[in-house]
mmCIF file of C-alpha atoms and ligand atoms in Angstrom:
data_model
loop_
_atom_site.group_PDB
_atom_site.id
_atom_site.type_symbol
_atom_site.label_atom_id
_atom_site.label_comp_id
_atom_site.label_asym_id
_atom_site.label_seq_id
_atom_site.Cartn_x
_atom_site.Cartn_y
_atom_site.Cartn_z
ATOM 1 C CA MET A 30 -8.820 -20.064 12.792
ATOM 2 C CA ASP A 31 -12.659 -18.752 10.861
ATOM 3 C CA THR A 32 -12.910 -21.073 8.195
ATOM 4 C CA ASN A 33 -12.719 -18.823 5.341
ATOM 5 C CA SER A 34 -9.544 -18.011 5.988
ATOM 6 C CA HIS A 35 -8.638 -21.543 6.004
ATOM 7 C CA GLN A 36 -10.629 -22.239 2.508
ATOM 8 C CA THR A 37 -8.742 -19.514 0.962
ATOM 9 C CA ARG A 38 -5.584 -20.439 2.405
ATOM 10 C CA GLN A 39 -6.261 -24.125 0.736
ATOM 11 C CA THR A 40 -6.709 -22.320 -2.781
ATOM 12 C CA GLN A 41 -3.484 -20.502 -2.841
ATOM 13 C CA ASP A 42 -1.072 -21.253 -5.476
ATOM 14 C CA LEU A 43 1.762 -22.647 -4.227
ATOM 15 C CA LEU A 44 4.665 -20.335 -5.167
ATOM 16 C CA LEU A 45 8.373 -21.437 -6.120
ATOM 17 C CA GLY A 46 11.733 -20.008 -4.279
ATOM 18 C CA PHE A 47 14.694 -19.914 -6.654
ATOM 19 C CA ASN A 48 17.546 -20.763 -4.311
ATOM 20 C CA ILE A 49 20.932 -19.779 -6.173
ATOM 21 C CA ASP A 50 23.454 -21.003 -4.649
ATOM 22 C CA HIS A 51 23.926 -23.867 -6.793
ATOM 23 C CA ILE A 52 25.143 -20.752 -9.499
ATOM 24 C CA ILE A 53 27.247 -19.403 -7.092
ATOM 25 C CA ASN A 54 28.924 -22.648 -6.169
ATOM 26 C CA ILE A 55 30.344 -22.940 -9.545
ATOM 27 C CA ARG A 56 31.249 -19.435 -9.923
ATOM 28 C CA GLN A 57 33.239 -19.896 -6.283
ATOM 29 C CA ALA A 58 34.809 -23.012 -7.991
ATOM 30 C CA ARG A 59 36.652 -21.004 -10.130
ATOM 31 C CA LEU A 60 36.653 -17.414 -8.476
ATOM 32 C CA THR A 61 35.464 -16.232 -12.567
ATOM 33 C CA PRO A 62 33.014 -13.621 -13.643
ATOM 34 C CA TYR A 63 30.929 -16.205 -14.295
ATOM 35 C CA PRO A 64 27.693 -17.360 -14.292
ATOM 36 C CA ASP A 65 25.988 -13.463 -13.563
ATOM 37 C CA LEU A 66 25.094 -13.187 -10.647
ATOM 38 C CA LEU A 67 22.532 -10.812 -11.876
ATOM 39 C CA GLU A 68 21.845 -12.832 -15.070
ATOM 40 C CA THR A 69 20.308 -15.418 -13.330
ATOM 41 C CA LEU A 70 18.482 -13.390 -10.830
ATOM 42 C CA ARG A 71 16.219 -11.759 -14.303
ATOM 43 C CA ALA A 72 15.873 -14.919 -16.025
ATOM 44 C CA VAL A 73 14.794 -16.641 -13.117
ATOM 45 C CA GLU A 74 12.313 -13.813 -12.587
ATOM 46 C CA ALA A 75 11.622 -13.501 -15.725
ATOM 47 C CA ALA A 76 10.299 -17.662 -15.847
ATOM 48 C CA GLY A 77 8.712 -17.383 -12.767
ATOM 49 C CA ALA A 78 10.036 -17.800 -9.757
ATOM 50 C CA ASP A 79 8.054 -16.032 -6.900
ATOM 51 C CA ALA A 80 10.768 -15.807 -4.099
ATOM 52 C CA ILE A 81 15.179 -15.336 -4.294
ATOM 53 C CA THR A 82 16.601 -17.577 -1.990
ATOM 54 C CA LEU A 83 20.015 -18.111 -0.533
ATOM 55 C CA HIS A 84 22.546 -18.827 1.447
ATOM 56 C CA LEU A 85 24.973 -16.816 3.343
ATOM 57 C CA ARG A 86 26.925 -18.995 5.134
ATOM 58 C CA GLU A 87 29.157 -18.193 7.937
ATOM 59 C CA ASP A 88 32.237 -20.198 5.794
ATOM 60 C CA ARG A 89 31.792 -17.490 2.987
ATOM 61 C CA ARG A 90 31.339 -21.308 1.058
ATOM 62 C CA HIS A 91 28.939 -19.630 -2.185
ATOM 63 C CA ILE A 92 27.027 -16.206 -1.151
ATOM 64 C CA GLN A 93 28.942 -13.577 -0.777
ATOM 65 C CA ASP A 94 28.392 -10.342 1.307
ATOM 66 C CA GLU A 95 27.872 -8.190 -1.585
ATOM 67 C CA ASP A 96 25.947 -10.896 -3.443
ATOM 68 C CA VAL A 97 23.332 -10.883 -0.721
ATOM 69 C CA ARG A 98 23.642 -6.940 -1.336
ATOM 70 C CA LEU A 99 22.352 -7.301 -5.476
ATOM 71 C CA VAL A 100 20.046 -9.807 -4.436
ATOM 72 C CA ARG A 101 18.498 -6.694 -2.290
ATOM 73 C CA GLN A 102 18.679 -3.830 -5.135
ATOM 74 C CA HIS A 103 17.413 -5.414 -7.881
ATOM 75 C CA CYS A 104 15.460 -8.614 -6.971
ATOM 76 C CA THR A 105 11.490 -7.812 -8.199
ATOM 77 C CA THR A 106 10.201 -10.367 -6.629
ATOM 78 C CA ARG A 107 11.088 -11.844 -2.811
ATOM 79 C CA MET A 108 14.984 -11.890 -1.398
ATOM 80 C CA ASN A 109 14.615 -15.102 1.379
ATOM 81 C CA LEU A 110 18.204 -15.632 3.260
ATOM 82 C CA GLU A 111 19.033 -18.012 4.691
ATOM 83 C CA MET A 112 20.984 -17.424 7.932
ATOM 84 C CA ALA A 113 21.886 -18.871 11.378
ATOM 85 C CA ALA A 114 21.311 -18.022 13.917
ATOM 86 C CA THR A 115 24.168 -15.496 15.229
ATOM 87 C CA GLU A 116 25.260 -12.612 16.063
ATOM 88 C CA GLU A 117 26.371 -11.344 13.230
ATOM 89 C CA MET A 118 23.923 -13.121 10.152
ATOM 90 C CA THR A 119 21.421 -11.203 12.286
ATOM 91 C CA ARG A 120 23.541 -8.099 12.063
ATOM 92 C CA ILE A 121 24.041 -8.682 8.410
ATOM 93 C CA ALA A 122 20.018 -9.105 7.558
ATOM 94 C CA SER A 123 19.114 -6.438 9.550
ATOM 95 C CA GLU A 124 21.795 -4.656 7.548
ATOM 96 C CA ILE A 125 20.654 -5.889 3.866
ATOM 97 C CA LEU A 126 16.271 -6.636 5.322
ATOM 98 C CA PRO A 127 15.676 -9.026 3.299
ATOM 99 C CA ASP A 128 11.542 -9.565 2.392
ATOM 100 C CA ASP A 129 11.683 -12.808 4.320
ATOM 101 C CA CYS A 130 15.005 -14.588 6.511
ATOM 102 C CA CYS A 131 14.515 -18.207 7.181
ATOM 103 C CA ILE A 132 16.894 -19.857 9.984
ATOM 104 C CA VAL A 133 19.298 -22.748 9.427
ATOM 105 C CA PRO A 134 21.253 -24.211 11.394
ATOM 106 C CA GLU A 135 24.629 -24.518 10.359
ATOM 107 C CA LYS A 136 27.300 -27.123 10.804
ATOM 108 C CA ARG A 137 31.198 -25.344 9.131
ATOM 109 C CA GLU A 138 31.701 -29.176 8.253
ATOM 110 C CA GLU A 139 28.255 -29.594 6.380
ATOM 111 C CA LEU A 140 28.313 -30.511 2.447
ATOM 112 C CA THR A 141 24.908 -28.476 3.248
ATOM 113 C CA THR A 142 22.622 -27.799 5.709
ATOM 114 C CA GLU A 143 21.814 -31.595 7.720
ATOM 115 C CA GLY A 144 18.567 -31.707 10.008
ATOM 116 C CA GLY A 145 16.797 -28.741 11.083
ATOM 117 C CA LEU A 146 16.905 -26.461 13.939
ATOM 118 C CA ASP A 147 17.246 -28.051 17.607
ATOM 119 C CA VAL A 148 14.138 -25.952 18.375
ATOM 120 C CA ILE A 149 13.914 -26.920 21.552
ATOM 121 C CA GLY A 150 17.803 -26.482 22.882
ATOM 122 C CA GLN A 151 18.485 -23.996 20.581
ATOM 123 C CA PHE A 152 15.289 -21.855 21.926
ATOM 124 C CA ASP A 153 16.888 -18.516 23.636
ATOM 125 C CA ARG A 154 19.356 -18.599 21.058
ATOM 126 C CA ILE A 155 17.280 -18.514 17.449
ATOM 127 C CA HIS A 156 14.360 -16.352 20.004
ATOM 128 C CA THR A 157 16.333 -13.488 20.395
ATOM 129 C CA ALA A 158 17.430 -13.965 16.837
ATOM 130 C CA THR A 159 14.260 -14.458 15.406
ATOM 131 C CA ARG A 160 12.533 -11.146 17.504
ATOM 132 C CA ILE A 161 15.426 -8.827 16.106
ATOM 133 C CA LEU A 162 14.599 -9.242 12.457
ATOM 134 C CA HIS A 163 11.173 -9.599 13.331
ATOM 135 C CA GLN A 164 11.469 -5.808 14.972
ATOM 136 C CA GLN A 165 12.897 -4.995 10.841
ATOM 137 C CA GLY A 166 10.359 -6.147 9.744
ATOM 138 C CA ILE A 167 11.675 -9.431 8.239
ATOM 139 C CA LYS A 168 9.018 -11.920 7.915
ATOM 140 C CA VAL A 169 10.624 -15.106 9.224
ATOM 141 C CA SER A 170 10.531 -18.978 8.458
ATOM 142 C CA LEU A 171 12.423 -22.023 10.776
ATOM 143 C CA PHE A 172 13.774 -24.719 9.223
ATOM 144 C CA ILE A 173 12.226 -27.632 10.934
ATOM 145 C CA GLU A 174 12.293 -31.466 10.358
ATOM 146 C CA PRO A 175 8.936 -32.792 10.695
ATOM 147 C CA ASN A 176 8.506 -33.396 14.445
ATOM 148 C CA ILE A 177 5.233 -32.267 16.223
ATOM 149 C CA GLU A 178 7.494 -31.364 19.639
ATOM 150 C CA HIS A 179 9.264 -28.854 17.879
ATOM 151 C CA ILE A 180 6.349 -27.626 15.679
ATOM 152 C CA ARG A 181 4.648 -27.166 18.984
ATOM 153 C CA ARG A 182 7.555 -24.215 20.293
ATOM 154 C CA VAL A 183 7.050 -23.036 17.556
ATOM 155 C CA PRO A 184 4.792 -19.956 18.639
ATOM 156 C CA ASP A 185 5.733 -19.319 21.575
ATOM 157 C CA ILE A 186 9.520 -18.161 19.673
ATOM 158 C CA GLY A 187 7.343 -15.303 17.935
ATOM 159 C CA ALA A 188 7.723 -17.182 13.856
ATOM 160 C CA PRO A 189 4.891 -16.805 11.284
ATOM 161 C CA VAL A 190 6.700 -19.489 9.303
ATOM 162 C CA ILE A 191 8.073 -23.199 9.271
ATOM 163 C CA GLU A 192 9.622 -24.911 6.407
ATOM 164 C CA LEU A 193 10.042 -28.135 6.455
ATOM 165 C CA HIS A 194 13.340 -30.041 5.854
ATOM 166 C CA THR A 195 11.878 -32.472 2.685
ATOM 167 C CA GLY A 196 15.820 -34.064 2.826
ATOM 168 C CA THR A 197 14.813 -37.126 4.578
ATOM 169 C CA TYR A 198 11.910 -37.754 2.223
ATOM 170 C CA ALA A 199 13.542 -37.077 -0.610
ATOM 171 C CA ASN A 200 16.918 -39.876 -0.018
ATOM 172 C CA LEU A 201 15.060 -42.465 1.468
ATOM 173 C CA GLN A 202 12.162 -45.127 -0.518
ATOM 174 C CA GLY A 203 9.512 -47.577 -1.151
ATOM 175 C CA THR A 204 6.995 -47.501 2.041
ATOM 176 C CA ALA A 205 10.097 -45.621 3.682
ATOM 177 C CA ARG A 206 9.359 -42.926 2.029
ATOM 178 C CA GLN A 207 6.316 -43.288 3.003
ATOM 179 C CA ARG A 208 6.015 -42.907 6.116
ATOM 180 C CA GLU A 209 7.908 -39.776 5.559
ATOM 181 C CA LEU A 210 5.513 -38.022 3.709
ATOM 182 C CA GLU A 211 2.792 -38.978 5.752
ATOM 183 C CA ARG A 212 4.438 -37.196 8.610
ATOM 184 C CA LEU A 213 5.020 -34.159 6.735
ATOM 185 C CA GLN A 214 1.206 -33.888 5.807
ATOM 186 C CA GLN A 215 0.367 -34.913 10.307
ATOM 187 C CA ALA A 216 3.816 -31.774 10.228
ATOM 188 C CA THR A 217 1.411 -29.715 7.904
ATOM 189 C CA ASP A 218 -2.452 -29.986 9.467
ATOM 190 C CA PHE A 219 -0.205 -29.475 12.795
ATOM 191 C CA ALA A 220 1.125 -25.858 11.661
ATOM 192 C CA ASP A 221 -1.183 -25.326 9.915
ATOM 193 C CA GLU A 222 -4.169 -25.230 12.793
ATOM 194 C CA LEU A 223 -1.409 -23.411 15.270
ATOM 195 C CA GLY A 224 -1.452 -20.909 13.056
ATOM 196 C CA LEU A 225 1.386 -20.896 10.979
ATOM 197 C CA GLN A 226 2.316 -20.346 7.217
ATOM 198 C CA VAL A 227 3.946 -24.069 5.984
ATOM 199 C CA ASN A 228 6.789 -23.670 3.055
ATOM 200 C CA ALA A 229 9.366 -26.968 2.585
ATOM 201 C CA GLY A 230 12.457 -27.430 1.092
ATOM 202 C CA HIS A 231 15.469 -29.654 -0.067
ATOM 203 C CA GLY A 232 16.619 -32.148 -2.413
ATOM 204 C CA LEU A 233 13.709 -31.456 -4.300
ATOM 205 C CA ASP A 234 13.172 -33.121 -7.596
ATOM 206 C CA ASN A 235 10.901 -33.486 -10.189
ATOM 207 C CA LYS A 236 10.268 -37.476 -9.138
ATOM 208 C CA ASN A 237 9.799 -36.714 -5.828
ATOM 209 C CA THR A 238 7.746 -32.402 -5.875
ATOM 210 C CA PRO A 239 4.471 -33.744 -7.431
ATOM 211 C CA ASP A 240 3.676 -34.736 -4.050
ATOM 212 C CA ILE A 241 4.580 -32.818 -1.625
ATOM 213 C CA ALA A 242 2.793 -29.768 -3.883
ATOM 214 C CA ALA A 243 -0.350 -32.314 -3.525
ATOM 215 C CA MET A 244 -0.315 -30.476 0.168
ATOM 216 C CA VAL A 245 -2.662 -27.704 -0.195
ATOM 217 C CA LYS A 246 -1.224 -26.295 2.994
ATOM 218 C CA ILE A 247 1.832 -25.879 1.547
ATOM 219 C CA ARG A 248 2.501 -21.845 0.084
ATOM 220 C CA GLU A 249 5.278 -22.390 -0.870
ATOM 221 C CA LEU A 250 8.930 -25.004 -2.560
ATOM 222 C CA ASN A 251 12.527 -23.831 -1.907
ATOM 223 C CA ILE A 252 14.229 -25.283 -4.599
ATOM 224 C CA GLY A 253 18.029 -24.935 -5.943
ATOM 225 C CA HIS A 254 20.108 -27.951 -6.836
ATOM 226 C CA TYR A 255 17.699 -29.730 -9.122
ATOM 227 C CA LEU A 256 17.180 -26.700 -10.871
ATOM 228 C CA VAL A 257 20.424 -26.296 -11.508
ATOM 229 C CA ALA A 258 21.127 -29.697 -12.808
ATOM 230 C CA ARG A 259 18.160 -29.049 -15.137
ATOM 231 C CA SER A 260 19.179 -26.066 -16.851
ATOM 232 C CA VAL A 261 22.187 -27.440 -17.816
ATOM 233 C CA PHE A 262 20.463 -29.480 -20.927
ATOM 234 C CA VAL A 263 16.545 -26.915 -20.926
ATOM 235 C CA GLY A 264 18.235 -23.815 -19.991
ATOM 236 C CA ILE A 265 17.773 -22.150 -16.368
ATOM 237 C CA GLU A 266 13.533 -20.300 -17.347
ATOM 238 C CA GLN A 267 13.060 -24.238 -18.871
ATOM 239 C CA ALA A 268 14.027 -25.734 -15.265
ATOM 240 C CA VAL A 269 11.800 -23.129 -13.858
ATOM 241 C CA ARG A 270 8.905 -23.216 -15.626
ATOM 242 C CA GLU A 271 8.738 -26.970 -16.017
ATOM 243 C CA MET A 272 8.834 -27.121 -12.310
ATOM 244 C CA LYS A 273 6.461 -24.559 -12.117
ATOM 245 C CA GLN A 274 3.962 -26.430 -14.400
ATOM 246 C CA LEU A 275 5.077 -29.801 -12.212
ATOM 247 C CA MET A 276 3.691 -28.131 -8.811
ATOM 248 C CA ALA A 277 1.147 -26.361 -10.425
ATOM 249 C CA GLU A 278 -0.382 -29.305 -11.939
ATOM 250 C CA ALA A 279 0.235 -31.317 -8.598
ATOM 251 C CA ARG A 280 -2.613 -29.222 -7.887
ATOM 252 C CA ARG A 281 -5.903 -30.509 -9.465
HETATM 253 N N1 LIG B 314 15.913 -25.048 1.730
HETATM 254 C C1 LIG B 314 16.933 -24.489 2.483
HETATM 255 C C2 LIG B 314 16.429 -24.263 3.706
HETATM 256 C C3 LIG B 314 17.774 -25.260 2.775
HETATM 257 O O1 LIG B 314 18.866 -24.598 3.164
HETATM 258 C C4 LIG B 314 17.978 -25.436 1.809
HETATM 259 C C5 LIG B 314 19.373 -25.237 0.700
HETATM 260 O O2 LIG B 314 19.845 -24.396 1.108
HETATM 261 C C6 LIG B 314 16.986 -25.878 0.085
HETATM 262 C C7 LIG B 314 15.679 -25.252 0.477
HETATM 263 C C8 LIG B 314 17.597 -25.692 -1.346
HETATM 264 O O3 LIG B 314 18.004 -26.797 -1.398
HETATM 265 P P1 LIG B 314 18.091 -28.105 -2.646
HETATM 266 O O4 LIG B 314 19.618 -26.919 -3.169
HETATM 267 O O5 LIG B 314 18.872 -29.824 -2.038
HETATM 268 O O6 LIG B 314 17.092 -27.830 -3.645
#
């Protein structure tokens, strides 16, 4: 990669993908018509979210198939569908055609996505899903731990983007957190040298986001739970605006 394109990427704004799963969690807890998906979409896009991220899980615990169709019809930014590398999800994504797909590991019993993809052990499965999605013109991202050995295999899989799992970092404190931050920085630099776009997400809030946002090679953060919790006090639009501002300030 030449120095100019490298610099261009370094100076790009940091984008925010708003993860709507936790809004839909509230709706599904009582099977009510509220909070309304489209009202949410309009509000967060108006407030400056750069993408709408949603995870259609195999057990349909929050996002439903109809939600995926509605987001595709009404999203005016970018639609980022998180999905497991299964035949069912690959078929649905090929019908819906989101702009981006983030392939994630999925276990039925987990509370939320735990850990990144096993890019080495599950190589064939992830490679097949990536190839099919790529053929449909979908930009594929792999949700992955900041692990150099795994990142090294991503170009062979054919995905142009990785999303670094920040969950471990978010759960640690003190020097252990600092060490994990360094792992994230090294993983970002390594992926950037391979020509990959680097996104990050999971467990990010107003306290732990600035150190991640300050990593200039990261292109996008996907954040959900904190923003929904914050919106209880300030409203969803303000929660998005605050996060965008915090992200921009971390880059100055
Ligand atoms: N990125 C990925 C791949 C995820 O699975 C999730 C959780 O759904 C997020 C980002 C957002 O995490 P959080 O809700 O903790 O902000």
